[in-house]
Short mmCIF file of N, CA and C in Angstrom, two decimals:
data_model
loop_
_atom_site.label_atom_id
_atom_site.label_comp_id
_atom_site.label_asym_id
_atom_site.label_seq_id
_atom_site.Cartn_x
_atom_site.Cartn_y
_atom_site.Cartn_z
N ASP A 22 -136.90 75.95 8.05
CA ASP A 22 -135.48 76.27 8.17
C ASP A 22 -134.59 75.10 7.80
N LEU A 23 -135.18 74.00 7.34
CA LEU A 23 -134.45 72.82 6.87
C LEU A 23 -133.52 72.22 7.93
N LYS A 24 -133.91 72.32 9.18
CA LYS A 24 -133.13 71.71 10.25
C LYS A 24 -133.92 70.53 10.79
N TRP A 25 -133.21 69.60 11.44
CA TRP A 25 -133.83 68.36 11.88
C TRP A 25 -134.23 68.36 13.35
N GLN A 26 -134.16 69.51 14.02
CA GLN A 26 -134.48 69.55 15.44
C GLN A 26 -135.94 69.21 15.70
N ALA A 27 -136.85 69.72 14.89
CA ALA A 27 -138.28 69.44 15.10
C ALA A 27 -138.55 67.94 14.93
N ASN A 28 -137.93 67.32 13.92
CA ASN A 28 -138.09 65.88 13.71
C ASN A 28 -137.52 65.10 14.89
N THR A 29 -136.35 65.50 15.35
CA THR A 29 -135.72 64.83 16.48
C THR A 29 -136.58 64.94 17.73
N ASP A 30 -137.08 66.13 18.00
CA ASP A 30 -137.95 66.32 19.16
C ASP A 30 -139.19 65.45 19.05
N TYR A 31 -139.76 65.38 17.86
CA TYR A 31 -140.99 64.61 17.66
C TYR A 31 -140.76 63.12 17.88
N ILE A 32 -139.70 62.56 17.26
CA ILE A 32 -139.49 61.12 17.41
C ILE A 32 -139.08 60.76 18.83
N CYS A 33 -138.33 61.65 19.50
CA CYS A 33 -137.95 61.37 20.90
C CYS A 33 -139.18 61.42 21.80
N GLN A 34 -140.04 62.40 21.60
CA GLN A 34 -141.27 62.51 22.39
C GLN A 34 -142.13 61.27 22.18
N LYS A 35 -142.26 60.85 20.92
CA LYS A 35 -143.06 59.68 20.62
C LYS A 35 -142.43 58.42 21.22
N GLY A 36 -141.10 58.32 21.15
CA GLY A 36 -140.40 57.16 21.72
C GLY A 36 -140.56 57.11 23.23
N PHE A 37 -140.35 58.25 23.90
CA PHE A 37 -140.50 58.29 25.35
C PHE A 37 -141.94 57.97 25.77
N SER A 38 -142.90 58.45 24.99
CA SER A 38 -144.30 58.20 25.35
C SER A 38 -144.66 56.72 25.23
N ARG A 39 -143.95 55.98 24.39
CA ARG A 39 -144.23 54.55 24.22
C ARG A 39 -143.53 53.68 25.26
N LEU A 40 -142.65 54.27 26.03
CA LEU A 40 -141.97 53.49 27.08
C LEU A 40 -142.93 53.04 28.17
N TRP A 41 -144.12 53.64 28.23
CA TRP A 41 -145.09 53.21 29.24
C TRP A 41 -145.47 51.75 29.05
N MET A 42 -145.43 51.28 27.79
CA MET A 42 -145.75 49.87 27.53
C MET A 42 -144.77 48.95 28.25
N ILE A 43 -143.50 49.34 28.21
CA ILE A 43 -142.48 48.53 28.86
C ILE A 43 -142.69 48.56 30.37
N ARG A 44 -142.98 49.75 30.90
CA ARG A 44 -143.24 49.86 32.35
C ARG A 44 -144.43 48.98 32.75
N ARG A 45 -145.48 49.06 31.98
CA ARG A 45 -146.71 48.31 32.30
C ARG A 45 -146.46 46.80 32.22
N LEU A 46 -145.79 46.36 31.14
CA LEU A 46 -145.51 44.93 30.99
C LEU A 46 -144.57 44.42 32.08
N LYS A 47 -143.61 45.26 32.46
CA LYS A 47 -142.69 44.87 33.53
C LYS A 47 -143.46 44.67 34.83
N GLY A 48 -144.42 45.57 35.09
CA GLY A 48 -145.25 45.45 36.28
C GLY A 48 -146.13 44.21 36.27
N LEU A 49 -146.46 43.75 35.07
CA LEU A 49 -147.28 42.55 34.94
C LEU A 49 -146.45 41.27 34.93
N GLY A 50 -145.12 41.42 35.01
CA GLY A 50 -144.26 40.25 35.13
C GLY A 50 -143.67 39.73 33.82
N ALA A 51 -143.64 40.54 32.77
CA ALA A 51 -143.05 40.10 31.50
C ALA A 51 -141.55 39.90 31.67
N ASP A 52 -141.01 38.94 30.93
CA ASP A 52 -139.57 38.69 31.04
C ASP A 52 -138.80 39.63 30.11
N ARG A 53 -137.48 39.61 30.25
CA ARG A 53 -136.59 40.51 29.53
C ARG A 53 -136.73 40.37 28.01
N HIS A 54 -136.86 39.14 27.55
CA HIS A 54 -136.98 38.88 26.11
C HIS A 54 -138.23 39.57 25.54
N ASP A 55 -139.34 39.46 26.25
CA ASP A 55 -140.58 40.09 25.78
C ASP A 55 -140.50 41.62 25.83
N LEU A 56 -139.84 42.13 26.85
CA LEU A 56 -139.68 43.58 26.96
C LEU A 56 -138.83 44.13 25.82
N LEU A 57 -137.78 43.40 25.47
CA LEU A 57 -136.94 43.81 24.34
C LEU A 57 -137.71 43.76 23.03
N ASP A 58 -138.54 42.74 22.89
CA ASP A 58 -139.35 42.61 21.69
C ASP A 58 -140.31 43.79 21.55
N VAL A 59 -140.95 44.17 22.63
CA VAL A 59 -141.85 45.32 22.61
C VAL A 59 -141.07 46.59 22.32
N TYR A 60 -139.89 46.75 22.94
CA TYR A 60 -139.06 47.92 22.68
C TYR A 60 -138.73 48.03 21.19
N GLU A 61 -138.27 46.94 20.60
CA GLU A 61 -137.86 46.98 19.20
C GLU A 61 -139.03 47.29 18.26
N LYS A 62 -140.18 46.73 18.55
CA LYS A 62 -141.32 46.91 17.65
C LYS A 62 -142.08 48.21 17.87
N GLN A 63 -142.11 48.68 19.10
CA GLN A 63 -142.93 49.86 19.40
C GLN A 63 -142.13 51.15 19.54
N VAL A 64 -140.90 51.06 20.02
CA VAL A 64 -140.12 52.27 20.28
C VAL A 64 -139.03 52.47 19.23
N ARG A 65 -138.17 51.47 19.08
CA ARG A 65 -137.05 51.63 18.16
C ARG A 65 -137.50 51.84 16.73
N SER A 66 -138.61 51.24 16.35
CA SER A 66 -139.12 51.44 14.98
C SER A 66 -139.45 52.91 14.73
N VAL A 67 -139.91 53.61 15.74
CA VAL A 67 -140.20 55.04 15.61
C VAL A 67 -138.90 55.83 15.48
N LEU A 68 -137.90 55.44 16.24
CA LEU A 68 -136.62 56.16 16.24
C LEU A 68 -135.82 55.96 14.96
N GLU A 69 -136.16 54.94 14.18
CA GLU A 69 -135.38 54.63 12.97
C GLU A 69 -136.18 54.81 11.68
N LEU A 70 -137.36 55.37 11.77
CA LEU A 70 -138.18 55.58 10.58
C LEU A 70 -137.52 56.58 9.64
N ALA A 71 -137.32 56.20 8.40
CA ALA A 71 -136.73 57.05 7.34
C ALA A 71 -135.35 57.58 7.73
N VAL A 72 -134.58 56.76 8.41
CA VAL A 72 -133.29 57.17 8.95
C VAL A 72 -132.31 57.60 7.85
N ALA A 73 -132.38 57.03 6.67
CA ALA A 73 -131.44 57.39 5.61
C ALA A 73 -131.61 58.83 5.15
N VAL A 74 -132.77 59.40 5.40
CA VAL A 74 -133.02 60.78 4.99
C VAL A 74 -132.44 61.76 6.00
N TRP A 75 -132.66 61.54 7.29
CA TRP A 75 -132.28 62.55 8.27
C TRP A 75 -130.99 62.28 9.02
N GLU A 76 -130.44 61.09 8.98
CA GLU A 76 -129.20 60.78 9.72
C GLU A 76 -128.04 61.69 9.32
N PRO A 77 -127.78 61.92 8.02
CA PRO A 77 -126.61 62.74 7.69
C PRO A 77 -126.69 64.17 8.18
N GLY A 78 -127.89 64.68 8.40
CA GLY A 78 -128.03 66.07 8.81
C GLY A 78 -128.10 66.30 10.30
N LEU A 79 -128.00 65.23 11.10
CA LEU A 79 -128.10 65.38 12.55
C LEU A 79 -126.86 66.01 13.15
N LEU A 80 -127.07 66.78 14.18
CA LEU A 80 -125.97 67.32 14.97
C LEU A 80 -125.70 66.36 16.12
N ASN A 81 -124.55 66.50 16.76
CA ASN A 81 -124.19 65.58 17.85
C ASN A 81 -125.20 65.62 18.99
N GLY A 82 -125.70 66.79 19.32
CA GLY A 82 -126.69 66.91 20.38
C GLY A 82 -127.97 66.16 20.05
N GLN A 83 -128.36 66.19 18.79
CA GLN A 83 -129.55 65.47 18.35
C GLN A 83 -129.32 63.96 18.40
N ARG A 84 -128.12 63.53 18.04
CA ARG A 84 -127.79 62.10 18.13
C ARG A 84 -127.87 61.62 19.58
N LYS A 85 -127.36 62.43 20.49
CA LYS A 85 -127.42 62.08 21.92
C LYS A 85 -128.86 62.06 22.42
N GLN A 86 -129.66 63.01 21.93
CA GLN A 86 -131.06 63.08 22.33
C GLN A 86 -131.80 61.81 21.93
N ILE A 87 -131.55 61.30 20.74
CA ILE A 87 -132.19 60.07 20.28
C ILE A 87 -131.67 58.87 21.07
N GLU A 88 -130.38 58.87 21.34
CA GLU A 88 -129.77 57.76 22.08
C GLU A 88 -130.34 57.66 23.50
N ARG A 89 -130.74 58.81 24.08
CA ARG A 89 -131.30 58.82 25.43
C ARG A 89 -132.55 57.97 25.55
N VAL A 90 -133.33 57.89 24.46
CA VAL A 90 -134.54 57.08 24.50
C VAL A 90 -134.17 55.61 24.70
N GLN A 91 -133.16 55.13 23.96
CA GLN A 91 -132.75 53.74 24.12
C GLN A 91 -132.13 53.52 25.50
N LYS A 92 -131.37 54.50 26.01
CA LYS A 92 -130.80 54.37 27.35
C LYS A 92 -131.90 54.20 28.38
N ALA A 93 -132.95 55.00 28.26
CA ALA A 93 -134.06 54.93 29.21
C ALA A 93 -134.76 53.57 29.11
N ALA A 94 -134.94 53.08 27.89
CA ALA A 94 -135.59 51.78 27.71
C ALA A 94 -134.74 50.67 28.32
N PHE A 95 -133.44 50.70 28.10
CA PHE A 95 -132.56 49.67 28.66
C PHE A 95 -132.55 49.75 30.18
N TYR A 96 -132.62 50.96 30.73
CA TYR A 96 -132.66 51.11 32.18
C TYR A 96 -133.95 50.49 32.73
N LEU A 97 -135.07 50.72 32.04
CA LEU A 97 -136.34 50.12 32.47
C LEU A 97 -136.29 48.60 32.40
N ILE A 98 -135.68 48.08 31.36
CA ILE A 98 -135.64 46.63 31.16
C ILE A 98 -134.71 45.96 32.17
N LEU A 99 -133.55 46.57 32.42
CA LEU A 99 -132.55 45.94 33.28
C LEU A 99 -132.71 46.29 34.77
N GLU A 100 -133.24 47.44 35.06
CA GLU A 100 -133.39 47.96 36.43
C GLU A 100 -132.10 47.84 37.23
N GLU A 101 -132.05 46.98 38.23
CA GLU A 101 -130.87 46.91 39.11
C GLU A 101 -129.64 46.35 38.41
N ASP A 102 -129.80 45.67 37.29
CA ASP A 102 -128.65 45.16 36.54
C ASP A 102 -128.01 46.23 35.65
N TYR A 103 -128.61 47.41 35.58
CA TYR A 103 -128.09 48.48 34.72
C TYR A 103 -126.93 49.17 35.43
N SER A 104 -125.76 49.18 34.79
CA SER A 104 -124.62 49.90 35.36
C SER A 104 -124.20 51.05 34.47
N SER A 105 -124.15 50.82 33.16
CA SER A 105 -123.85 51.87 32.19
C SER A 105 -124.50 51.48 30.87
N TYR A 106 -124.59 52.46 29.99
CA TYR A 106 -125.23 52.22 28.71
C TYR A 106 -124.47 51.19 27.88
N SER A 107 -123.15 51.31 27.85
CA SER A 107 -122.35 50.36 27.06
C SER A 107 -122.48 48.94 27.61
N GLU A 108 -122.51 48.81 28.93
CA GLU A 108 -122.70 47.49 29.55
C GLU A 108 -124.10 46.96 29.26
N ALA A 109 -125.08 47.84 29.28
CA ALA A 109 -126.46 47.43 28.98
C ALA A 109 -126.56 46.92 27.55
N CYS A 110 -125.89 47.59 26.62
CA CYS A 110 -125.89 47.13 25.22
C CYS A 110 -125.29 45.74 25.12
N LYS A 111 -124.23 45.49 25.86
CA LYS A 111 -123.60 44.17 25.84
C LYS A 111 -124.50 43.11 26.46
N LYS A 112 -125.09 43.44 27.61
CA LYS A 112 -125.96 42.47 28.29
C LYS A 112 -127.17 42.10 27.44
N LEU A 113 -127.72 43.10 26.77
CA LEU A 113 -128.92 42.87 25.97
C LEU A 113 -128.59 42.50 24.52
N MET A 114 -127.30 42.46 24.21
CA MET A 114 -126.81 42.10 22.86
C MET A 114 -127.44 43.00 21.79
N ARG A 115 -127.38 44.30 22.02
CA ARG A 115 -127.92 45.29 21.09
C ARG A 115 -126.84 46.32 20.81
N LYS A 116 -126.90 46.91 19.62
CA LYS A 116 -125.97 47.97 19.25
C LYS A 116 -126.52 49.32 19.70
N PRO A 117 -125.62 50.28 19.95
CA PRO A 117 -126.11 51.65 20.15
C PRO A 117 -126.84 52.13 18.89
N LEU A 118 -127.76 53.04 19.05
CA LEU A 118 -128.55 53.49 17.91
C LEU A 118 -127.69 54.16 16.83
N ALA A 119 -126.62 54.83 17.23
CA ALA A 119 -125.75 55.48 16.24
C ALA A 119 -125.17 54.44 15.27
N GLU A 120 -124.74 53.30 15.80
CA GLU A 120 -124.21 52.23 14.94
C GLU A 120 -125.31 51.64 14.07
N ARG A 121 -126.47 51.44 14.66
CA ARG A 121 -127.60 50.87 13.90
C ARG A 121 -128.01 51.79 12.76
N ARG A 122 -128.00 53.11 13.02
CA ARG A 122 -128.39 54.05 11.96
C ARG A 122 -127.43 53.98 10.79
N LEU A 123 -126.14 53.87 11.07
CA LEU A 123 -125.16 53.75 9.99
C LEU A 123 -125.35 52.45 9.22
N ASP A 124 -125.62 51.36 9.94
CA ASP A 124 -125.88 50.08 9.28
C ASP A 124 -127.12 50.16 8.40
N LEU A 125 -128.16 50.80 8.89
CA LEU A 125 -129.39 50.93 8.11
C LEU A 125 -129.18 51.81 6.88
N CYS A 126 -128.41 52.88 7.03
CA CYS A 126 -128.11 53.74 5.88
C CYS A 126 -127.31 52.99 4.83
N LEU A 127 -126.33 52.21 5.27
CA LEU A 127 -125.53 51.43 4.33
C LEU A 127 -126.38 50.39 3.62
N LYS A 128 -127.25 49.73 4.35
CA LYS A 128 -128.15 48.75 3.75
C LYS A 128 -129.06 49.41 2.72
N PHE A 129 -129.59 50.59 3.06
CA PHE A 129 -130.44 51.33 2.12
C PHE A 129 -129.65 51.73 0.87
N ALA A 130 -128.41 52.20 1.06
CA ALA A 130 -127.60 52.62 -0.08
C ALA A 130 -127.29 51.44 -1.00
N ARG A 131 -126.97 50.30 -0.43
CA ARG A 131 -126.67 49.11 -1.25
C ARG A 131 -127.89 48.64 -2.02
N LYS A 132 -129.05 48.65 -1.38
CA LYS A 132 -130.27 48.25 -2.07
C LYS A 132 -130.63 49.25 -3.17
N SER A 133 -130.46 50.54 -2.89
CA SER A 133 -130.76 51.56 -3.89
C SER A 133 -129.82 51.45 -5.08
N GLN A 134 -128.57 51.17 -4.79
CA GLN A 134 -127.57 51.07 -5.86
C GLN A 134 -127.87 49.91 -6.78
N GLN A 135 -128.49 48.86 -6.27
CA GLN A 135 -128.79 47.69 -7.08
C GLN A 135 -130.16 47.78 -7.76
N HIS A 136 -131.01 48.66 -7.28
CA HIS A 136 -132.36 48.78 -7.84
C HIS A 136 -132.31 49.55 -9.16
N PRO A 137 -132.97 49.03 -10.21
CA PRO A 137 -132.89 49.70 -11.52
C PRO A 137 -133.42 51.13 -11.52
N LYS A 138 -134.38 51.42 -10.69
CA LYS A 138 -134.97 52.76 -10.67
C LYS A 138 -134.06 53.78 -9.97
N PHE A 139 -133.25 53.34 -9.01
CA PHE A 139 -132.47 54.27 -8.20
C PHE A 139 -130.96 54.15 -8.41
N GLN A 140 -130.51 53.25 -9.25
CA GLN A 140 -129.07 53.07 -9.40
C GLN A 140 -128.39 54.28 -10.02
N ASN A 141 -129.16 55.14 -10.68
CA ASN A 141 -128.56 56.35 -11.26
C ASN A 141 -128.19 57.38 -10.19
N TRP A 142 -128.57 57.16 -8.94
CA TRP A 142 -128.15 58.04 -7.85
C TRP A 142 -126.65 57.95 -7.64
N PHE A 143 -126.07 56.81 -7.96
CA PHE A 143 -124.66 56.56 -7.68
C PHE A 143 -123.93 56.33 -9.00
N GLU A 144 -123.12 57.30 -9.42
CA GLU A 144 -122.35 57.16 -10.65
C GLU A 144 -121.08 56.38 -10.38
N LEU A 145 -120.80 55.42 -11.25
CA LEU A 145 -119.54 54.69 -11.11
C LEU A 145 -118.39 55.56 -11.57
N ASN A 146 -117.33 55.50 -10.82
CA ASN A 146 -116.13 56.23 -11.18
C ASN A 146 -115.47 55.48 -12.34
N PRO A 147 -115.12 56.16 -13.43
CA PRO A 147 -114.52 55.44 -14.56
C PRO A 147 -113.18 54.79 -14.22
N GLU A 148 -112.48 55.34 -13.24
CA GLU A 148 -111.22 54.74 -12.82
C GLU A 148 -111.53 53.68 -11.78
N THR A 149 -110.85 52.60 -11.85
CA THR A 149 -111.06 51.55 -10.85
C THR A 149 -109.91 51.56 -9.86
N VAL A 150 -110.21 51.21 -8.67
CA VAL A 150 -109.20 51.15 -7.62
C VAL A 150 -108.68 49.72 -7.56
N THR A 151 -107.37 49.58 -7.57
CA THR A 151 -106.76 48.26 -7.46
C THR A 151 -106.20 48.10 -6.06
N ARG A 152 -106.60 47.05 -5.41
CA ARG A 152 -106.09 46.76 -4.08
C ARG A 152 -105.27 45.48 -4.14
N HIS A 153 -104.10 45.54 -3.57
CA HIS A 153 -103.25 44.37 -3.53
C HIS A 153 -103.60 43.55 -2.29
N THR A 154 -103.77 42.28 -2.50
CA THR A 154 -104.08 41.40 -1.38
C THR A 154 -102.93 40.43 -1.18
N ARG A 155 -103.03 39.64 -0.16
CA ARG A 155 -101.99 38.65 0.12
C ARG A 155 -102.02 37.52 -0.91
N HIS A 156 -103.13 37.38 -1.57
CA HIS A 156 -103.26 36.32 -2.57
C HIS A 156 -102.57 36.75 -3.87
N ALA A 157 -102.40 35.82 -4.76
CA ALA A 157 -101.64 36.06 -5.98
C ALA A 157 -102.28 37.11 -6.90
N HIS A 158 -103.59 37.17 -6.96
CA HIS A 158 -104.21 38.11 -7.89
C HIS A 158 -104.65 39.39 -7.19
N GLU A 159 -104.75 40.42 -7.99
CA GLU A 159 -105.17 41.72 -7.47
C GLU A 159 -106.68 41.80 -7.46
N LYS A 160 -107.18 42.58 -6.56
CA LYS A 160 -108.62 42.75 -6.46
C LYS A 160 -108.97 44.15 -6.97
N LYS A 161 -109.80 44.21 -8.01
CA LYS A 161 -110.21 45.50 -8.55
C LYS A 161 -111.62 45.81 -8.08
N GLU A 162 -111.79 47.03 -7.60
CA GLU A 162 -113.11 47.46 -7.15
C GLU A 162 -113.46 48.76 -7.84
N THR A 163 -114.71 48.88 -8.20
CA THR A 163 -115.17 50.15 -8.74
C THR A 163 -115.69 50.99 -7.58
N VAL A 164 -115.36 52.23 -7.62
CA VAL A 164 -115.76 53.15 -6.57
C VAL A 164 -116.73 54.15 -7.19
N PHE A 165 -117.67 54.58 -6.40
CA PHE A 165 -118.66 55.53 -6.88
C PHE A 165 -118.09 56.95 -6.85
N ARG A 166 -118.42 57.72 -7.85
CA ARG A 166 -117.95 59.09 -7.95
C ARG A 166 -118.55 59.92 -6.82
N GLU A 167 -117.69 60.66 -6.15
CA GLU A 167 -118.14 61.53 -5.06
C GLU A 167 -119.04 62.62 -5.63
N VAL A 168 -120.04 62.98 -4.87
CA VAL A 168 -120.95 64.04 -5.27
C VAL A 168 -120.29 65.38 -4.95
N VAL A 169 -120.20 66.25 -5.95
CA VAL A 169 -119.59 67.55 -5.77
C VAL A 169 -120.61 68.47 -5.10
N THR A 170 -120.20 69.07 -3.99
CA THR A 170 -121.10 69.95 -3.25
C THR A 170 -120.46 71.31 -3.05
N ARG A 171 -121.31 72.33 -2.98
CA ARG A 171 -120.81 73.69 -2.74
C ARG A 171 -121.07 74.14 -1.31
N THR A 172 -122.07 73.57 -0.67
CA THR A 172 -122.43 74.02 0.66
C THR A 172 -122.35 72.87 1.67
N ASP A 173 -122.22 73.23 2.93
CA ASP A 173 -122.19 72.22 3.99
C ASP A 173 -123.52 71.50 4.10
N ARG A 174 -124.61 72.24 3.86
CA ARG A 174 -125.93 71.63 3.96
C ARG A 174 -126.08 70.51 2.93
N TYR A 175 -125.64 70.76 1.71
CA TYR A 175 -125.73 69.73 0.68
C TYR A 175 -124.73 68.61 0.96
N GLU A 176 -123.59 68.95 1.52
CA GLU A 176 -122.59 67.95 1.88
C GLU A 176 -123.16 66.95 2.89
N ASN A 177 -124.02 67.45 3.79
CA ASN A 177 -124.62 66.61 4.82
C ASN A 177 -126.03 66.17 4.45
N SER A 178 -126.31 66.09 3.18
CA SER A 178 -127.61 65.59 2.72
C SER A 178 -127.47 64.11 2.36
N PRO A 179 -128.58 63.43 2.13
CA PRO A 179 -128.53 61.98 1.95
C PRO A 179 -127.65 61.48 0.80
N LEU A 180 -127.75 62.05 -0.37
CA LEU A 180 -127.04 61.48 -1.51
C LEU A 180 -125.52 61.52 -1.36
N PRO A 181 -124.91 62.66 -1.02
CA PRO A 181 -123.46 62.63 -0.80
C PRO A 181 -123.06 61.72 0.37
N PHE A 182 -123.86 61.72 1.42
CA PHE A 182 -123.57 60.87 2.59
C PHE A 182 -123.61 59.39 2.21
N LEU A 183 -124.65 58.98 1.49
CA LEU A 183 -124.78 57.57 1.11
C LEU A 183 -123.67 57.16 0.14
N THR A 184 -123.26 58.07 -0.74
CA THR A 184 -122.16 57.78 -1.66
C THR A 184 -120.87 57.56 -0.89
N ARG A 185 -120.59 58.44 0.07
CA ARG A 185 -119.39 58.26 0.90
C ARG A 185 -119.44 56.95 1.68
N LEU A 186 -120.61 56.63 2.19
CA LEU A 186 -120.80 55.41 2.96
C LEU A 186 -120.53 54.18 2.10
N LEU A 187 -121.03 54.20 0.88
CA LEU A 187 -120.76 53.08 -0.04
C LEU A 187 -119.28 52.96 -0.36
N ASN A 188 -118.63 54.09 -0.61
CA ASN A 188 -117.20 54.06 -0.94
C ASN A 188 -116.36 53.57 0.23
N GLU A 189 -116.73 53.94 1.44
CA GLU A 189 -115.97 53.51 2.61
C GLU A 189 -116.15 52.03 2.92
N ASN A 190 -117.26 51.47 2.48
CA ASN A 190 -117.58 50.08 2.84
C ASN A 190 -117.58 49.14 1.63
N MET A 191 -116.73 49.39 0.69
CA MET A 191 -116.62 48.52 -0.48
C MET A 191 -115.88 47.26 -0.12
#
């Protein structure tokens, strides 16, 4: 059915099942730094695998479902110091997964745009955008041509999403 719910359920189940490592290490007396390291390598890596493919098609409920895995991990790591998810992100100096996914998608788009094999994914717009800056000279930027879509499904697919992301972050 070309929906991402099965993928979301699978990665969340796999992420939650790997939280036992954090519980076990915490019981053995591991410090916060080591617990975060295990979380990033064993849990977060599962939650971010091939993110550029499925991120644009996620629904808000699916985004929250994935975020719950990180919330649970931060709660395990911080225990009594945990007050809220946003505070936990600040204490542990980590971004919410939604922000990280956008950063990873942008990084993927920039690398793809520069790679000779994949640069044809992004067509340069023949018109250039001129931005006036406070400095004496104008800054000209080329913007990528938006992908024309007929359906919402294609609109929320990787190529149009990555093109929009590149244009927004020029």
